[in-house]
PDB file of C-alpha atoms in Angstrom:
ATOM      1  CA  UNK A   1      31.071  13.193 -13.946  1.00 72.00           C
ATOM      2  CA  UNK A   2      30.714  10.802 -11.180  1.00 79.00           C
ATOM      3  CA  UNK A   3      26.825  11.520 -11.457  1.00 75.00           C
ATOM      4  CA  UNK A   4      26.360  10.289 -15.293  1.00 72.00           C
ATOM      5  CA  UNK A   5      28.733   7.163 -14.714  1.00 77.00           C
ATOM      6  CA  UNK A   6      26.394   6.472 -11.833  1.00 76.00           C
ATOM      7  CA  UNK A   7      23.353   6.911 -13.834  1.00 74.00           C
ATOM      8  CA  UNK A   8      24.715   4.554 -16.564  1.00 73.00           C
ATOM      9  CA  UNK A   9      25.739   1.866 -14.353  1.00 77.00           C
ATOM     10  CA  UNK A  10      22.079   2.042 -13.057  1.00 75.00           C
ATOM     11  CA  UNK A  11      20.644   2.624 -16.156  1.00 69.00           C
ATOM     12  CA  UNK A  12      22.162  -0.717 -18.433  1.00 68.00           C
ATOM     13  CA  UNK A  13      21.725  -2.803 -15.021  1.00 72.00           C
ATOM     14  CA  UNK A  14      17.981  -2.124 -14.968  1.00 68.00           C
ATOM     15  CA  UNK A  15      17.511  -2.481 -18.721  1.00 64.00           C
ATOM     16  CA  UNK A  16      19.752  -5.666 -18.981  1.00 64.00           C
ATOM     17  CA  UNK A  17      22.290  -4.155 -20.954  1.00 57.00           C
ATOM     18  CA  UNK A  18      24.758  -6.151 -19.518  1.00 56.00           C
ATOM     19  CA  UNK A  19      23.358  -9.656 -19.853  1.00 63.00           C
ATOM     20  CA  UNK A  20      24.852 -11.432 -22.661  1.00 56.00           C
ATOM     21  CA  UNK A  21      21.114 -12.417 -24.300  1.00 62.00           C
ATOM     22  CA  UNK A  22      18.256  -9.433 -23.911  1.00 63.00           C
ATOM     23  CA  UNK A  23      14.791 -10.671 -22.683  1.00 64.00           C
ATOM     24  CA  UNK A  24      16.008 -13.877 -22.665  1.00 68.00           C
ATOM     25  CA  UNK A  25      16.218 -14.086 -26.164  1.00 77.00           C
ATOM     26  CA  UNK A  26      19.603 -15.757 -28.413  1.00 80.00           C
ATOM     27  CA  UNK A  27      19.703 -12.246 -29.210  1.00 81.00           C
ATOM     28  CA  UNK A  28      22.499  -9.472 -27.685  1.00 81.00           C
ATOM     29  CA  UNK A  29      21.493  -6.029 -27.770  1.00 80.00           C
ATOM     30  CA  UNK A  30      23.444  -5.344 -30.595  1.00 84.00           C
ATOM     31  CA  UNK A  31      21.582  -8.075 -32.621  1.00 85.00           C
ATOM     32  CA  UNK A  32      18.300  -6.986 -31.540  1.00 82.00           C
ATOM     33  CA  UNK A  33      18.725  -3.311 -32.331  1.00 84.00           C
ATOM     34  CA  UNK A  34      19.914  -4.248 -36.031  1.00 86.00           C
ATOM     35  CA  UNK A  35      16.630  -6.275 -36.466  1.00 85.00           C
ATOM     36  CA  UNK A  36      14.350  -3.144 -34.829  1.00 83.00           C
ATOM     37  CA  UNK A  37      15.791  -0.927 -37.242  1.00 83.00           C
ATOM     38  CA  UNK A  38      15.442  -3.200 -40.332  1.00 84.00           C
ATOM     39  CA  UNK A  39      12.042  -4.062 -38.829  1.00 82.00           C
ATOM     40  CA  UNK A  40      10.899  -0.693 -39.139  1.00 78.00           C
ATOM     41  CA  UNK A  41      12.120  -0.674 -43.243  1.00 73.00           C
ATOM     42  CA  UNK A  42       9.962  -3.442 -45.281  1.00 73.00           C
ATOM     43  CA  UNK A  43      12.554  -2.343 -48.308  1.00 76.00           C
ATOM     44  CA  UNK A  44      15.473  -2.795 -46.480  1.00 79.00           C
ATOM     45  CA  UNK A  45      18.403  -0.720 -45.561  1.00 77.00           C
ATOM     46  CA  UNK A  46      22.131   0.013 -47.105  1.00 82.00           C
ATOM     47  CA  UNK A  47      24.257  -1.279 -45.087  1.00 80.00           C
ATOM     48  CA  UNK A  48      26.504   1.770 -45.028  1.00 80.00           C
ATOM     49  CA  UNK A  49      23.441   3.727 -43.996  1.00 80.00           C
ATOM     50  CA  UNK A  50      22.940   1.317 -40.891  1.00 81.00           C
ATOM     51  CA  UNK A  51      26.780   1.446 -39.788  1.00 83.00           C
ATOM     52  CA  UNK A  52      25.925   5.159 -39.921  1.00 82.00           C
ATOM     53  CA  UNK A  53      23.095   4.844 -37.820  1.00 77.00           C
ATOM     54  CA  UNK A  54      23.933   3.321 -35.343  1.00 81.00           C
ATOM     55  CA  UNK A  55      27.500   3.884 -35.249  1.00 81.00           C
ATOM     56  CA  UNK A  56      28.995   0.826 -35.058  1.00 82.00           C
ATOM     57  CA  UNK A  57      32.729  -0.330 -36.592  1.00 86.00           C
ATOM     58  CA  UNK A  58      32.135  -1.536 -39.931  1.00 85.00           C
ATOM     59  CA  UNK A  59      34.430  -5.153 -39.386  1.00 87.00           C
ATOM     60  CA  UNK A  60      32.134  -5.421 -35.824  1.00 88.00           C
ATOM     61  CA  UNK A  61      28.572  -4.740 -37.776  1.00 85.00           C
ATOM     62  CA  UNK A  62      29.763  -6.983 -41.031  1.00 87.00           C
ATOM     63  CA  UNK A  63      30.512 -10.180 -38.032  1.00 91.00           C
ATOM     64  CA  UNK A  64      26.942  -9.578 -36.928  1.00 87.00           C
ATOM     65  CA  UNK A  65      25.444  -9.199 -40.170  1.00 88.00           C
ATOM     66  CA  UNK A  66      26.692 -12.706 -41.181  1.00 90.00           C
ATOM     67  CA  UNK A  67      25.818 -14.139 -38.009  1.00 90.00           C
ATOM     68  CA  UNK A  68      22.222 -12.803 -39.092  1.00 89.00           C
ATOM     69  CA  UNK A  69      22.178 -14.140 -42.037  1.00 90.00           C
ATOM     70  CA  UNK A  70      23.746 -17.322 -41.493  1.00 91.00           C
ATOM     71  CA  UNK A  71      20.787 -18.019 -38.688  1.00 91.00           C
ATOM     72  CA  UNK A  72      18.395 -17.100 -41.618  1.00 91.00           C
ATOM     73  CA  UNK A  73      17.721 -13.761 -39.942  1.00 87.00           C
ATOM     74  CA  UNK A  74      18.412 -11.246 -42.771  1.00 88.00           C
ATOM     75  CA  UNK A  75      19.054 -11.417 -46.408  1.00 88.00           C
ATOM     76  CA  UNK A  76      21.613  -9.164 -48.115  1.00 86.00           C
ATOM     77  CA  UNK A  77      21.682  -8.203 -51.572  1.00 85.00           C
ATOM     78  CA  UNK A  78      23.597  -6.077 -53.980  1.00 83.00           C
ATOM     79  CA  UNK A  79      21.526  -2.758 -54.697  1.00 76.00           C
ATOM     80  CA  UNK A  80      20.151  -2.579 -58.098  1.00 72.00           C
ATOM     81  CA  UNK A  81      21.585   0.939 -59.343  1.00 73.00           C
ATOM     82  CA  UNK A  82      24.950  -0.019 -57.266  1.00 70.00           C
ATOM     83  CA  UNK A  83      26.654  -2.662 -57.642  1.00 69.00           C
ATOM     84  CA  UNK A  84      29.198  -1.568 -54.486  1.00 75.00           C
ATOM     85  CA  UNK A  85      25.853  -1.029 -52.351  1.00 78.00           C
ATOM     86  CA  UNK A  86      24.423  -3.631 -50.470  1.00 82.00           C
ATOM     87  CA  UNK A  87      20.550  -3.743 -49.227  1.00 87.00           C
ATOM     88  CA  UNK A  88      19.918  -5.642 -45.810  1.00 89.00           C
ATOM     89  CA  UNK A  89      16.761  -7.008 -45.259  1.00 89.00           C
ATOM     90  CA  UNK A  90      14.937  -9.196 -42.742  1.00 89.00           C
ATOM     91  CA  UNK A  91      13.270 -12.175 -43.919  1.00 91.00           C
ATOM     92  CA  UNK A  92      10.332 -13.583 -43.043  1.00 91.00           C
ATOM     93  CA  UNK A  93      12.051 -15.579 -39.974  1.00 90.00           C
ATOM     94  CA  UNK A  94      13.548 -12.162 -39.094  1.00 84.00           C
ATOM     95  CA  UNK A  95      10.036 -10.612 -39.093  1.00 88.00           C
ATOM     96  CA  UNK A  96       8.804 -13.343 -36.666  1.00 89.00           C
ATOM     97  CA  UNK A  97      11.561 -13.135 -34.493  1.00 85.00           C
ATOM     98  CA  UNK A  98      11.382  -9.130 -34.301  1.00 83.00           C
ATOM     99  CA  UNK A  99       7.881  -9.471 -33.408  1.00 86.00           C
ATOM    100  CA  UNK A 100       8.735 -11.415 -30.453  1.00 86.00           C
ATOM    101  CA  UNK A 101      11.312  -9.240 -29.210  1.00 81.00           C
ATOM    102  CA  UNK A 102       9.306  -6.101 -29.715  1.00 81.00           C
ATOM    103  CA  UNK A 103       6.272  -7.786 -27.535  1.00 85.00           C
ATOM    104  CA  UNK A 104       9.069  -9.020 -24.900  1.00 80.00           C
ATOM    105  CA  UNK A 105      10.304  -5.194 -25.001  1.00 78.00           C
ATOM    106  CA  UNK A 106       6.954  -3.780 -24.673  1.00 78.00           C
ATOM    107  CA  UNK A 107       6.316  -6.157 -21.889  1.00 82.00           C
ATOM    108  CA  UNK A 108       9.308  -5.398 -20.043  1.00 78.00           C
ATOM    109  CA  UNK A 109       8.891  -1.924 -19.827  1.00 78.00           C
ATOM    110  CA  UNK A 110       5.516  -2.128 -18.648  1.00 80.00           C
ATOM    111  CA  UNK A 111       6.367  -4.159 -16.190  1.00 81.00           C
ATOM    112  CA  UNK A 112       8.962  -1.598 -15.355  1.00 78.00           C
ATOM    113  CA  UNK A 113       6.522   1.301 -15.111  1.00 81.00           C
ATOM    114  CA  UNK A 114       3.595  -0.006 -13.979  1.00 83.00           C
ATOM    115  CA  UNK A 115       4.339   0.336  -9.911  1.00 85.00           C
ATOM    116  CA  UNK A 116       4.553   4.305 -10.299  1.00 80.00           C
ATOM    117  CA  UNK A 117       1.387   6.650 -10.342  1.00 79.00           C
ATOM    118  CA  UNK A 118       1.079   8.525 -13.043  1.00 66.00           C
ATOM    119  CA  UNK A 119       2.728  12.087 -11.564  1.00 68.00           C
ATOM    120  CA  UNK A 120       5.864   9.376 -11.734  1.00 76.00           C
ATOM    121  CA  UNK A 121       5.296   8.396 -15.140  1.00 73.00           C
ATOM    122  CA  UNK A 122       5.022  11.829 -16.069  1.00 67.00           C
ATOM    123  CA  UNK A 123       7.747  12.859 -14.169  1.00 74.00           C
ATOM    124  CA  UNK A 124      10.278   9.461 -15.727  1.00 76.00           C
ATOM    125  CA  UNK A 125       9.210  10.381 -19.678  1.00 68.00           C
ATOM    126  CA  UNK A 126       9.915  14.552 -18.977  1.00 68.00           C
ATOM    127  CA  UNK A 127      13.618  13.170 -17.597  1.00 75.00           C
ATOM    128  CA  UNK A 128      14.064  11.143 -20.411  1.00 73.00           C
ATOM    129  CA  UNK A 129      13.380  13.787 -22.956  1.00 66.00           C
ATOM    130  CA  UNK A 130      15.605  16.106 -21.278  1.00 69.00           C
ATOM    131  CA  UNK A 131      18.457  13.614 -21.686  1.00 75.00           C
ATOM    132  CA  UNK A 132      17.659  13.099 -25.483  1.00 69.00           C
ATOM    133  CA  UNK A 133      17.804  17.067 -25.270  1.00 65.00           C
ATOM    134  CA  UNK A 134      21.081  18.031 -23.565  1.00 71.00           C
ATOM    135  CA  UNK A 135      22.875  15.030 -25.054  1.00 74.00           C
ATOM    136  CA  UNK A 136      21.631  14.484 -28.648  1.00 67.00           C
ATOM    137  CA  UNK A 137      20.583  16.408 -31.305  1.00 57.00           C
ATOM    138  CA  UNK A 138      16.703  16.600 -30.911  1.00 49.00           C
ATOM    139  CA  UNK A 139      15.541  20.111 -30.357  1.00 48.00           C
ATOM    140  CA  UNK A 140      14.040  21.187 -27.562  1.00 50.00           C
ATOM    141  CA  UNK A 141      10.403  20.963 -27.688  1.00 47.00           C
ATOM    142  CA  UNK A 142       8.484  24.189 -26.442  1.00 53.00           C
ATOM    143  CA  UNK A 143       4.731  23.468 -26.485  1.00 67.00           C
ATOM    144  CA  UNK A 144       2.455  22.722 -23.902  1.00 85.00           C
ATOM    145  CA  UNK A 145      -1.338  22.943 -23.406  1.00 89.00           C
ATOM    146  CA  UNK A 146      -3.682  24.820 -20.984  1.00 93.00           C
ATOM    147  CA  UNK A 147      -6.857  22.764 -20.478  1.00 93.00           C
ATOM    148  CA  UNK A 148      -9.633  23.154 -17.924  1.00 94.00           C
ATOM    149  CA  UNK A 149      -8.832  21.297 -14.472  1.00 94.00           C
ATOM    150  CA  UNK A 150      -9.751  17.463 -13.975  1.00 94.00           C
ATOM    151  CA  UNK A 151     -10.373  15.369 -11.009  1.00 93.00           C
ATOM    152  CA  UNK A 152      -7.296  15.704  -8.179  1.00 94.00           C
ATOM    153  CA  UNK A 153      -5.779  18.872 -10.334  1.00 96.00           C
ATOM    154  CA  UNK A 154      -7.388  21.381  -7.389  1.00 97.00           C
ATOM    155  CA  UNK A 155      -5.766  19.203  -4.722  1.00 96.00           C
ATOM    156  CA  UNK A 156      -2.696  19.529  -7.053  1.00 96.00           C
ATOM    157  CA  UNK A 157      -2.653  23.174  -6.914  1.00 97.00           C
ATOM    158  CA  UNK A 158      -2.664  23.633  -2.793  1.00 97.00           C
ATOM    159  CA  UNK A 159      -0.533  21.166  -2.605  1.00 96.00           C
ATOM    160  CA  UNK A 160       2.342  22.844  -5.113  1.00 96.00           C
ATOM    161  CA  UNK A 161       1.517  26.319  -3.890  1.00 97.00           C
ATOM    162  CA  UNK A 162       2.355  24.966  -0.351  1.00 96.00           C
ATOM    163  CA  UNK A 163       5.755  23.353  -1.353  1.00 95.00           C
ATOM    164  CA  UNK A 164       7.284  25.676  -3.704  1.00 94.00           C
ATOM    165  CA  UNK A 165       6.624  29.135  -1.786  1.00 96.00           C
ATOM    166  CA  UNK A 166       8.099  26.960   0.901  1.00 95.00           C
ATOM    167  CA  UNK A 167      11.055  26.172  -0.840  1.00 93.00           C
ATOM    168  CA  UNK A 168      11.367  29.382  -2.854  1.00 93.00           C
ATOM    169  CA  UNK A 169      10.835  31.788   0.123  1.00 95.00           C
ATOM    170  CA  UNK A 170      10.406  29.861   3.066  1.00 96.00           C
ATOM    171  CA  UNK A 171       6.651  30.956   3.577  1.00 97.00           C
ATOM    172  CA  UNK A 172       5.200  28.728   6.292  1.00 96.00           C
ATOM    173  CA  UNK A 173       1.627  26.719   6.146  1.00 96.00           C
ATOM    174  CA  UNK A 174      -0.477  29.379   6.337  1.00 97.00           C
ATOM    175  CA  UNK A 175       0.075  30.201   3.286  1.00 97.00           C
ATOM    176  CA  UNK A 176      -1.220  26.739   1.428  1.00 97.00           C
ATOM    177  CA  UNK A 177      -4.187  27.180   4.308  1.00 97.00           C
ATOM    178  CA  UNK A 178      -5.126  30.563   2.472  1.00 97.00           C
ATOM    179  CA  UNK A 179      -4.539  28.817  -1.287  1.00 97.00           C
ATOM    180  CA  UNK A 180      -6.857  26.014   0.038  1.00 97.00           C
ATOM    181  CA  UNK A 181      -9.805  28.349   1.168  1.00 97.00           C
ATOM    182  CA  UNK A 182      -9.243  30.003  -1.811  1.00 97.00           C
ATOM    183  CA  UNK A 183      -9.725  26.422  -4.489  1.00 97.00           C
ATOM    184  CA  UNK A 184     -12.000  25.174  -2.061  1.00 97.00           C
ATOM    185  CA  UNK A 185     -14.461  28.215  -2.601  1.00 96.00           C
ATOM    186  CA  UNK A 186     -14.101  28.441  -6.284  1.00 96.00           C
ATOM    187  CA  UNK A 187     -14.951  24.722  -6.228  1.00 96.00           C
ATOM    188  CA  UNK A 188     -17.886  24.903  -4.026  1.00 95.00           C
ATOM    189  CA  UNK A 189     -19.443  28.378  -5.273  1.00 92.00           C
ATOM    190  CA  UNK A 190     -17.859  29.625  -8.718  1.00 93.00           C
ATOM    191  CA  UNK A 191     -19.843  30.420 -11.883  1.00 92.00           C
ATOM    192  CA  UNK A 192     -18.814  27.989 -14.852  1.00 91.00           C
ATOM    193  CA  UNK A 193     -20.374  31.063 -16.830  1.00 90.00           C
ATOM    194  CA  UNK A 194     -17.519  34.495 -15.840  1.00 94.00           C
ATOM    195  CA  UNK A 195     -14.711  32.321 -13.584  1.00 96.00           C
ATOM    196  CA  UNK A 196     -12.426  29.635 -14.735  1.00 96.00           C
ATOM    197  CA  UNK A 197      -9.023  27.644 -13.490  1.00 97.00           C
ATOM    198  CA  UNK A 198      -6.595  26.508 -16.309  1.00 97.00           C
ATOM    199  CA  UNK A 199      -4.238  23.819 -15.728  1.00 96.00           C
ATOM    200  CA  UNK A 200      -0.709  23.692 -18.024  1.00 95.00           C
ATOM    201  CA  UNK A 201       0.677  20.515 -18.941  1.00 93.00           C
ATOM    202  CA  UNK A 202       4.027  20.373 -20.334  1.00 87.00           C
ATOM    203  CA  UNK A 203       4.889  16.706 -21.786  1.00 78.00           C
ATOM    204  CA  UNK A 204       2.005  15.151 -20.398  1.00 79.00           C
ATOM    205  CA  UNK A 205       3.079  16.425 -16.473  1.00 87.00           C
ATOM    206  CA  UNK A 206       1.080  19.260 -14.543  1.00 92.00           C
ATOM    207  CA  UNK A 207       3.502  22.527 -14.334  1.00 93.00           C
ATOM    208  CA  UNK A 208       1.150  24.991 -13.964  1.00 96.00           C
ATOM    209  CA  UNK A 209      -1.577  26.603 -13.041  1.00 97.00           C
ATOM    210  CA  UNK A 210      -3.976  30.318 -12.722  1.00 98.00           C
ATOM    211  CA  UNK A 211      -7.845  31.224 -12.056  1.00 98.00           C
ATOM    212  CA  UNK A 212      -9.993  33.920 -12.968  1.00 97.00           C
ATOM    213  CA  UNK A 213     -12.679  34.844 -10.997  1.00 97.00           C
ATOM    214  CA  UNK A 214     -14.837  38.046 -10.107  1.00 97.00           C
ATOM    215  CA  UNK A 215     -13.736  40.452  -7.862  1.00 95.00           C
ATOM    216  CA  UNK A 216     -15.521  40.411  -4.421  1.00 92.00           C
ATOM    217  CA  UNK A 217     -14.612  43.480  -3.532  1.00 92.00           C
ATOM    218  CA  UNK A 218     -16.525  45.476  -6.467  1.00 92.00           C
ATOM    219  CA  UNK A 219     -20.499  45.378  -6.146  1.00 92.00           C
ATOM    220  CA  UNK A 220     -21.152  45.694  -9.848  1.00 93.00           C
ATOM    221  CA  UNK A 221     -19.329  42.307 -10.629  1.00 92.00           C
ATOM    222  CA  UNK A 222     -17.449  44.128 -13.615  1.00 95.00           C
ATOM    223  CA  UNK A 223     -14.112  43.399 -12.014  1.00 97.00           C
ATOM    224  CA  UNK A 224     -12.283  40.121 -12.482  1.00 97.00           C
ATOM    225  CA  UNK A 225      -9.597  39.109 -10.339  1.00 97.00           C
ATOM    226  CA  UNK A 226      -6.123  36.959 -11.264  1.00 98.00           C
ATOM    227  CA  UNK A 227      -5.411  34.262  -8.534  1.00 97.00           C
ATOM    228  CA  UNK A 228      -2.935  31.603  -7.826  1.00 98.00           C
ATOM    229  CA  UNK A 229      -0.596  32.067 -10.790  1.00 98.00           C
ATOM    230  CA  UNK A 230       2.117  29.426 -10.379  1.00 96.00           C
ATOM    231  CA  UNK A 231       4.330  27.646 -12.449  1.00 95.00           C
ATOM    232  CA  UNK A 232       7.157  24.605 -11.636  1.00 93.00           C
ATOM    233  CA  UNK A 233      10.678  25.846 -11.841  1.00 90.00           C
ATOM    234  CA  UNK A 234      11.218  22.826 -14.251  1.00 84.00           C
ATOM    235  CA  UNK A 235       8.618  24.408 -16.867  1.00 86.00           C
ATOM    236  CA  UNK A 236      10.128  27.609 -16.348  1.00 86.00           C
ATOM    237  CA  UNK A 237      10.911  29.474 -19.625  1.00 84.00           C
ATOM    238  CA  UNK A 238       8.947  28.260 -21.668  1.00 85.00           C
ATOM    239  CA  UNK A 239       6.368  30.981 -21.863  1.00 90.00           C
ATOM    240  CA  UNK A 240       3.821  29.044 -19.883  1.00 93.00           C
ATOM    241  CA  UNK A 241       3.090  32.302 -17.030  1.00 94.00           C
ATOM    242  CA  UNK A 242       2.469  34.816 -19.911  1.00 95.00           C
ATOM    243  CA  UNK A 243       0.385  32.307 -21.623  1.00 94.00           C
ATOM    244  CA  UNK A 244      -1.962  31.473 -18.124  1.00 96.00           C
ATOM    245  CA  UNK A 245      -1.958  35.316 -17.534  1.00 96.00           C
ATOM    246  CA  UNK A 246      -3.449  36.173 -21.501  1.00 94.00           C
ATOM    247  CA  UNK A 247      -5.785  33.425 -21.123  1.00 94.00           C
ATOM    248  CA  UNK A 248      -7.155  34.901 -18.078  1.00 95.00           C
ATOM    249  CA  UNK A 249      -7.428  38.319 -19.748  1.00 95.00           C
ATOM    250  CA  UNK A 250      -9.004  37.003 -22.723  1.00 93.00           C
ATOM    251  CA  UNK A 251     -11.728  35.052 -21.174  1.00 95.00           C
ATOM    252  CA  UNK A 252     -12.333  38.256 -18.636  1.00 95.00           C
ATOM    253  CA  UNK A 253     -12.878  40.417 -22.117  1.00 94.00           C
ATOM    254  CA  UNK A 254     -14.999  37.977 -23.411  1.00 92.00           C
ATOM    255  CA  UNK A 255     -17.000  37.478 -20.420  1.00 93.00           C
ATOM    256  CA  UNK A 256     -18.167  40.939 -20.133  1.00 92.00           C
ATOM    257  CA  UNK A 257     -16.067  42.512 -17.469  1.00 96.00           C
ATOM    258  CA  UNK A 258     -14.285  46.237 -17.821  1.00 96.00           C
ATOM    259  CA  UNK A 259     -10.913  45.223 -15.093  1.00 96.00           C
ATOM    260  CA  UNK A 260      -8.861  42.883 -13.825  1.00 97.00           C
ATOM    261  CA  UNK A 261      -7.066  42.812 -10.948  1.00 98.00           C
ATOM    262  CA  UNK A 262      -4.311  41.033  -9.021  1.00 97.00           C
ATOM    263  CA  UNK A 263      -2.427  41.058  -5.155  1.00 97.00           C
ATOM    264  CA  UNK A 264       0.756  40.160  -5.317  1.00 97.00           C
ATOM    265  CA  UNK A 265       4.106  40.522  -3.402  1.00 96.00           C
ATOM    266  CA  UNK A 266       7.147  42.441  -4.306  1.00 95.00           C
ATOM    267  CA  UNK A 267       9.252  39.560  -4.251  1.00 95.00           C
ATOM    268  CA  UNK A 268       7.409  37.301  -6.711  1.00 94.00           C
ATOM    269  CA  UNK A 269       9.488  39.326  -9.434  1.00 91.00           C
ATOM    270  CA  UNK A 270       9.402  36.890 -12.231  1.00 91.00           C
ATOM    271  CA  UNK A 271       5.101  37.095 -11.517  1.00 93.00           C
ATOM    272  CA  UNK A 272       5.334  40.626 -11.971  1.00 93.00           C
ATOM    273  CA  UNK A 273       7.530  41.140 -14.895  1.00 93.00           C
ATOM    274  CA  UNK A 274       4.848  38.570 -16.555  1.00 94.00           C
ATOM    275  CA  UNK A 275       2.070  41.079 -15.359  1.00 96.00           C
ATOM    276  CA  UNK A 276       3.748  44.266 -16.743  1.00 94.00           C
ATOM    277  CA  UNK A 277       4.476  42.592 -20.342  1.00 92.00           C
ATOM    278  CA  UNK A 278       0.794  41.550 -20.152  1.00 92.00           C
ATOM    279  CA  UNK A 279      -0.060  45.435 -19.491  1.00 94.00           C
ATOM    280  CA  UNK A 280      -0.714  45.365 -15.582  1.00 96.00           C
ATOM    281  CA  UNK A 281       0.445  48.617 -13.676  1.00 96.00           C
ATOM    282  CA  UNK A 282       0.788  48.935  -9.891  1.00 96.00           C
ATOM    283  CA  UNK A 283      -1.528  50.637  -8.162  1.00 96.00           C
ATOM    284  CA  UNK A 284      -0.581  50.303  -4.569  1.00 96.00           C
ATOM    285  CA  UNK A 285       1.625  48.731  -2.398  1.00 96.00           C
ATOM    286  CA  UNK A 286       1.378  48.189   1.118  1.00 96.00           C
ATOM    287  CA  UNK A 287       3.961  46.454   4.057  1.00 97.00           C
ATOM    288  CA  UNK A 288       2.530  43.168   5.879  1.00 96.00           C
ATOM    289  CA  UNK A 289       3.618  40.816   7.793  1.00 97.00           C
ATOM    290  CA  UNK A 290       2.302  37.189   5.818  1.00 96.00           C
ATOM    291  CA  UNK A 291       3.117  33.673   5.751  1.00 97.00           C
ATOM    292  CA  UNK A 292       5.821  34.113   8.472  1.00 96.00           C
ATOM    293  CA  UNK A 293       7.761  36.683   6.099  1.00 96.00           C
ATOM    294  CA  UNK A 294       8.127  40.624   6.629  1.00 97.00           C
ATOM    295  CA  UNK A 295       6.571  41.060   2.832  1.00 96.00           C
ATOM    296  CA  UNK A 296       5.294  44.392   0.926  1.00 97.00           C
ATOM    297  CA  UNK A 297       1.963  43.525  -1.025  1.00 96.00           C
ATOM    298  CA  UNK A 298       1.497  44.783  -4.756  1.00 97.00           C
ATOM    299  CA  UNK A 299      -2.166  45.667  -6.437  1.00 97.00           C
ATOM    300  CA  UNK A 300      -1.816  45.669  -9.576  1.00 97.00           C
ATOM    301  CA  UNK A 301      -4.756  46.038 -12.210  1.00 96.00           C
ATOM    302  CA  UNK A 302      -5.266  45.728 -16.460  1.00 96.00           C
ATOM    303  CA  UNK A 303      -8.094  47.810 -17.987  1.00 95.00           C
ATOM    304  CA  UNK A 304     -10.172  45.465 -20.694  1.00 93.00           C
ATOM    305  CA  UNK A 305     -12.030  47.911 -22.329  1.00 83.00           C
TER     306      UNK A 305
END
């Protein structure tokens, strides 16, 4: 409770909710969200259907609608199959003035946003949806795309691997030191042709990430090996681990190879209940002491032909 009353104070301070003009217009918020809407309707809009809309008290709205109109804002005019109906409009001085508001409101949000990096930006629009989310009545939205990794996304992945295992089960450093030698060699020495690196975005933000490459340890190079399978807590449910882990087995199928392979660690459990739905089985297991933990190592493996 006292966390959302926070947020709201903070939220119609920094949008100027509270001043009695927004963007130093004549306008009040209330004003200036009437003409959006009717700006986005050329044919107007029944005034019923706008109280509905944006849920205002019809005496309150039917003040501000003959401010409106008395400033030469909007026209209203009985419907033509209802004579109880009436259809708001703006009119051309509306128009004009709605343009200038929607620049000003375009302008002040870029002025908002444009001191974070994009990782922020990403990060700001993924909250926001969540709010609209929880709160309203817009469903959750489940898709998300793999795509191959761009400039800064390898750096990405050490980095993440590094701070989640951290946080998740207090590895130490040497863990992101092994994820780095690993990225670094697949960017210095892998084969565009039988070893790739996905990266999943999830509304627009990184979340995700797994590689397929060949397996060193088999001299016929018919073995392809799983690595770095991770995914953000926040993305989490979504089907985003199963989806990395089939693209890896698909591209190892159509690249020629007969296995794939994995190591993992017994107490990555969500990792391996993604690896037996995909059709992995363990093949050994083995106690080590890793990454300042006491940990028992899992090989696990997926015939392709």
């Amino acid at each position: 409770m006292t966390q959302v009353r926070a947020f709201n104070r903070f939220y119609t301070r920094i949008i100027g909710a509270l001043r009695a003009n927004l963007l130093d217009s004549p306008f009040s918020l209330v004003e200036a969200r009437i003409m959006y809407e009717l700006g986005q309707l050329p044919d107007g809009l029944e005034g019923a259907a706008l109280r509905r809309m944006l849920d205002l008290d019809p005496g309150y709205l039917s003040r501000v609608l003959t401010k409106l109109d008395t400033n030469g804002l909007v026209s209203r005019t009985t419907s033509a199959t209802d004579g109880r109906r009436q259809i708001i409009r703006l009119t051309e001085a509306g128009r004009a003035a709605f343009a200038t508001l929607d620049q000003g409101s375009d302008d002040a949000v870029a002025e908002l946003i444009d001191p974070l990096d994009p990782e922020q930006r990403a990060r700001l629009v993924e909250a926001m949806v969540a709010i609209e989310q929880v709160l309203g009545d817009r469903p959750a939205a489940r898709g998300f795309v793999l795509r191959p990794p761009e400039p800064g996304d390898l750096g990405w992945v050490v980095a993440r691997n590094g701070a989640l295992y951290a946080e998740e089960f207090d590895w130490d450093a040497s863990y992101e030191a092994l994820v780095a030698r690993i990225v670094a060699d697949y960017a210095q020495k892998h084969d565009p042709a039988r070893e790739a690196c996905w990266i999943a975005e999830l509304h627009g933000r990184r979340v995700g990430a797994v590689f397929c490459v060949t397996d060193a340890d088999d001299p016929t190079g018919r073995t392809a090996r799983l690595r770095l399978l991770l995914v953000e807590p926040s993305a989490r449910g979504h089907g985003i681990g199963e989806r990395l882990v089939d693209e890896c087995v698909r591209f190892a199928r159509r690249n020629g190879y007969d296995r794939m392979t994995l190591w993992t660690n017994s107490v990555l459990a969500s990792a391996r209940r993604i690896y037996q739905r995909g059709g992995f089985t363990l093949d050994s297991e083995n106690e080590h002491h890793s990454f300042g933990q006491d940990l028992v190592g899992q090989t696990w493996s997926l015939k392709l032909n």
